[in-house]
XYZ file of C-alpha atoms in Angstrom:
211
model
C 67.395 172.945 141.087
C 65.650 175.736 143.008
C 63.319 177.963 140.985
C 62.474 176.395 137.615
C 60.678 179.437 136.239
C 58.652 182.448 137.322
C 56.062 184.172 135.175
C 54.186 187.439 135.721
C 50.842 187.590 133.918
C 49.161 190.618 132.371
C 46.535 190.525 135.137
C 49.377 190.940 137.685
C 49.185 187.373 138.963
C 52.489 185.561 139.381
C 53.239 181.888 138.750
C 56.320 180.210 140.173
C 57.438 176.615 139.611
C 60.066 174.638 141.538
C 61.663 171.474 140.189
C 62.298 168.965 142.963
C 65.818 167.645 142.464
C 67.021 168.055 146.062
C 67.238 165.425 148.754
C 64.882 165.714 151.693
C 67.695 167.059 153.873
C 68.611 169.679 151.275
C 64.997 170.845 151.120
C 64.833 171.110 154.897
C 67.887 173.368 154.791
C 66.146 175.625 152.233
C 62.938 176.021 154.219
C 61.803 177.742 157.379
C 58.952 175.535 158.509
C 57.421 176.078 161.979
C 58.198 173.213 164.369
C 54.588 172.032 164.658
C 54.201 171.845 160.884
C 57.561 170.129 160.467
C 56.390 167.482 162.917
C 53.292 166.917 160.761
C 55.400 166.686 157.586
C 57.750 164.153 159.162
C 54.766 161.961 160.057
C 53.998 161.529 156.333
C 55.204 158.053 155.414
C 55.687 158.706 151.701
C 59.053 160.381 151.061
C 57.894 161.970 147.797
C 54.946 163.609 149.548
C 57.222 164.917 152.321
C 59.538 166.406 149.708
C 56.609 168.047 147.906
C 55.489 169.737 151.136
C 59.015 170.945 151.807
C 59.460 172.139 148.221
C 56.339 174.309 148.550
C 57.975 175.966 151.541
C 61.235 176.395 149.674
C 59.356 178.006 146.806
C 57.596 180.435 149.172
C 60.988 181.384 150.606
C 62.247 182.021 147.082
C 59.276 184.107 145.930
C 58.616 186.237 149.009
C 61.143 188.532 150.633
C 59.604 188.042 154.074
C 58.982 184.747 155.825
C 55.498 183.498 154.950
C 53.252 181.557 157.309
C 51.210 179.078 155.290
C 47.956 177.712 156.659
C 44.790 176.053 155.329
C 41.101 176.697 155.755
C 38.855 173.841 156.889
C 38.065 173.065 153.233
C 41.779 172.690 152.470
C 42.221 176.011 150.673
C 45.669 177.471 151.446
C 46.199 180.992 152.715
C 49.076 183.121 153.960
C 48.596 184.133 157.588
C 50.766 187.250 157.445
C 49.960 188.484 153.931
C 46.789 189.547 152.096
C 48.022 187.943 148.868
C 45.791 185.119 147.617
C 47.517 181.848 146.775
C 46.804 178.505 145.119
C 49.220 175.565 145.272
C 49.754 172.377 143.295
C 52.402 169.662 143.211
C 53.505 166.450 141.556
C 56.405 164.150 142.305
C 58.743 166.316 140.215
C 57.351 169.871 140.444
C 55.505 172.205 142.782
C 53.825 175.387 141.573
C 52.046 178.368 143.093
C 50.014 181.237 141.699
C 49.500 184.459 143.656
C 47.454 187.629 143.253
C 46.829 190.505 145.646
C 43.074 190.599 145.070
C 41.599 187.952 142.785
C 40.665 184.359 143.595
C 42.862 181.726 141.988
C 43.199 178.115 140.969
C 46.161 176.129 139.637
C 46.885 172.478 138.910
C 49.801 170.515 137.483
C 49.974 166.905 136.299
C 52.538 164.651 134.654
C 51.621 163.651 131.109
C 53.219 160.267 131.788
C 50.308 159.441 134.080
C 47.417 157.383 132.704
C 44.315 159.610 132.694
C 41.891 157.056 131.263
C 39.836 157.016 134.486
C 39.188 160.754 134.107
C 37.014 160.139 131.048
C 34.243 158.432 133.021
C 34.916 160.152 136.343
C 35.044 163.818 135.395
C 33.863 164.407 131.810
C 30.391 165.054 130.447
C 29.155 163.095 127.438
C 29.763 166.135 125.213
C 33.353 166.445 126.440
C 33.916 162.729 125.841
C 32.674 163.110 122.263
C 35.176 165.957 121.749
C 38.180 163.751 122.557
C 40.745 163.103 119.831
C 42.069 159.523 119.930
C 45.538 160.649 118.805
C 45.961 163.061 121.728
C 43.492 161.568 124.148
C 45.696 161.246 127.243
C 47.020 164.792 126.857
C 43.486 166.110 126.404
C 42.285 164.242 129.463
C 45.181 165.663 131.487
C 44.268 169.207 130.448
C 40.575 168.590 131.166
C 41.461 167.266 134.611
C 43.832 170.138 135.449
C 41.291 172.708 134.264
C 38.526 171.209 136.385
C 40.833 170.889 139.379
C 41.873 174.552 139.019
C 38.224 175.619 138.937
C 37.467 173.364 141.913
C 40.238 175.093 143.885
C 39.000 178.512 142.767
C 35.411 177.819 143.881
C 36.328 176.294 147.271
C 33.074 174.353 147.485
C 32.515 170.857 148.789
C 31.076 167.994 146.740
C 31.453 169.454 143.270
C 30.456 167.093 140.457
C 33.220 167.566 137.875
C 31.180 166.044 135.043
C 27.934 167.895 135.732
C 29.070 171.227 137.201
C 32.246 172.066 135.268
C 32.040 172.301 131.481
C 35.188 172.912 129.414
C 34.732 174.044 125.824
C 36.262 171.942 123.047
C 39.983 172.580 122.508
C 42.931 171.148 120.592
C 46.036 170.523 122.746
C 49.030 172.743 121.984
C 52.191 173.688 123.812
C 50.217 176.473 125.445
C 46.780 177.939 125.023
C 43.564 179.243 126.499
C 40.493 177.388 127.689
C 36.919 178.505 128.215
C 34.869 176.862 130.939
C 31.603 177.248 132.815
C 30.869 176.433 136.428
C 27.247 175.545 137.122
C 26.183 176.233 140.702
C 23.701 173.912 142.383
C 21.026 176.620 142.015
C 21.807 176.466 138.240
C 23.495 179.894 138.195
C 26.365 179.778 135.682
C 29.770 181.388 136.021
C 32.165 181.633 133.072
C 35.943 181.348 133.356
C 38.942 181.763 131.087
C 41.912 179.563 131.872
C 45.412 179.286 130.459
C 47.679 176.293 130.155
C 51.213 175.413 129.180
C 53.168 172.189 128.829
C 56.812 171.631 129.768
C 58.980 168.615 130.521
C 56.071 166.175 130.047
C 53.884 168.150 132.465
C 50.814 170.314 131.945
C 50.052 173.363 134.098
C 46.625 175.043 134.078
C 45.587 178.169 135.953
C 42.863 180.772 136.254
C 42.615 184.184 137.878
C 39.421 185.965 138.859
C-alpha cells in the first residue's frame, strides 16, 4: 500500500501513516536497514512485529529524501542519528505512524478500535476519568484515553510514570477527530498542560501532541 496519508500541521509538524499490506520480503525490498539492525529484526519471532519494524523503515524512506539512520536512547525514545528532526513512532499490526518536528518534542500513539480496552479502565484511569466514561462509547473512549496517555508518556521520556495518577485527560466526547486537554503531574507536583489532537480512520485511533 505504501504511504496511507501524510498530514502537515499548522505548527509545522508532519504526520505520516503507512498501511502494512506488503509481505515481509516486499517490505525488505522497500527498506534500507543497516545489517546489524536487520539481524536484530530477523531475530524477532513474531512475523507481525518484524513487519512493523520494517514498515517503519519503509515509511522513513518515503518521507525523507536522504537515508535516515534510526536509533534509540536508553529509555527507548527514538532519534535520527543524521538529522536534527525530532521523531516519535507508533505501530499496530496494520499501520505504522510517525510524527516529526524540527524543534519541538513529540508524542504519538495508534491503536485498533477492535481491541478490548477494558483493562485500561483500572490500569490507567483516575476515578474522575472513570466517572466520565459513556457506556455507549466506552471502548472507543478508553482507546483514546490510552493513546493520549501513551503519547504524553513518549513526549515526557520519563521512567515509571503512573498513568492514572500523573496524567489527567479532561472529559471529552469521542468524534471522528478532535482535540484533547491533558495535564502531566511531575513527581515534585509541578503541573504541565498539553493540548493533543486525535483522529479515527479504518477502525483505528491516532493521537498526537507537539510541544
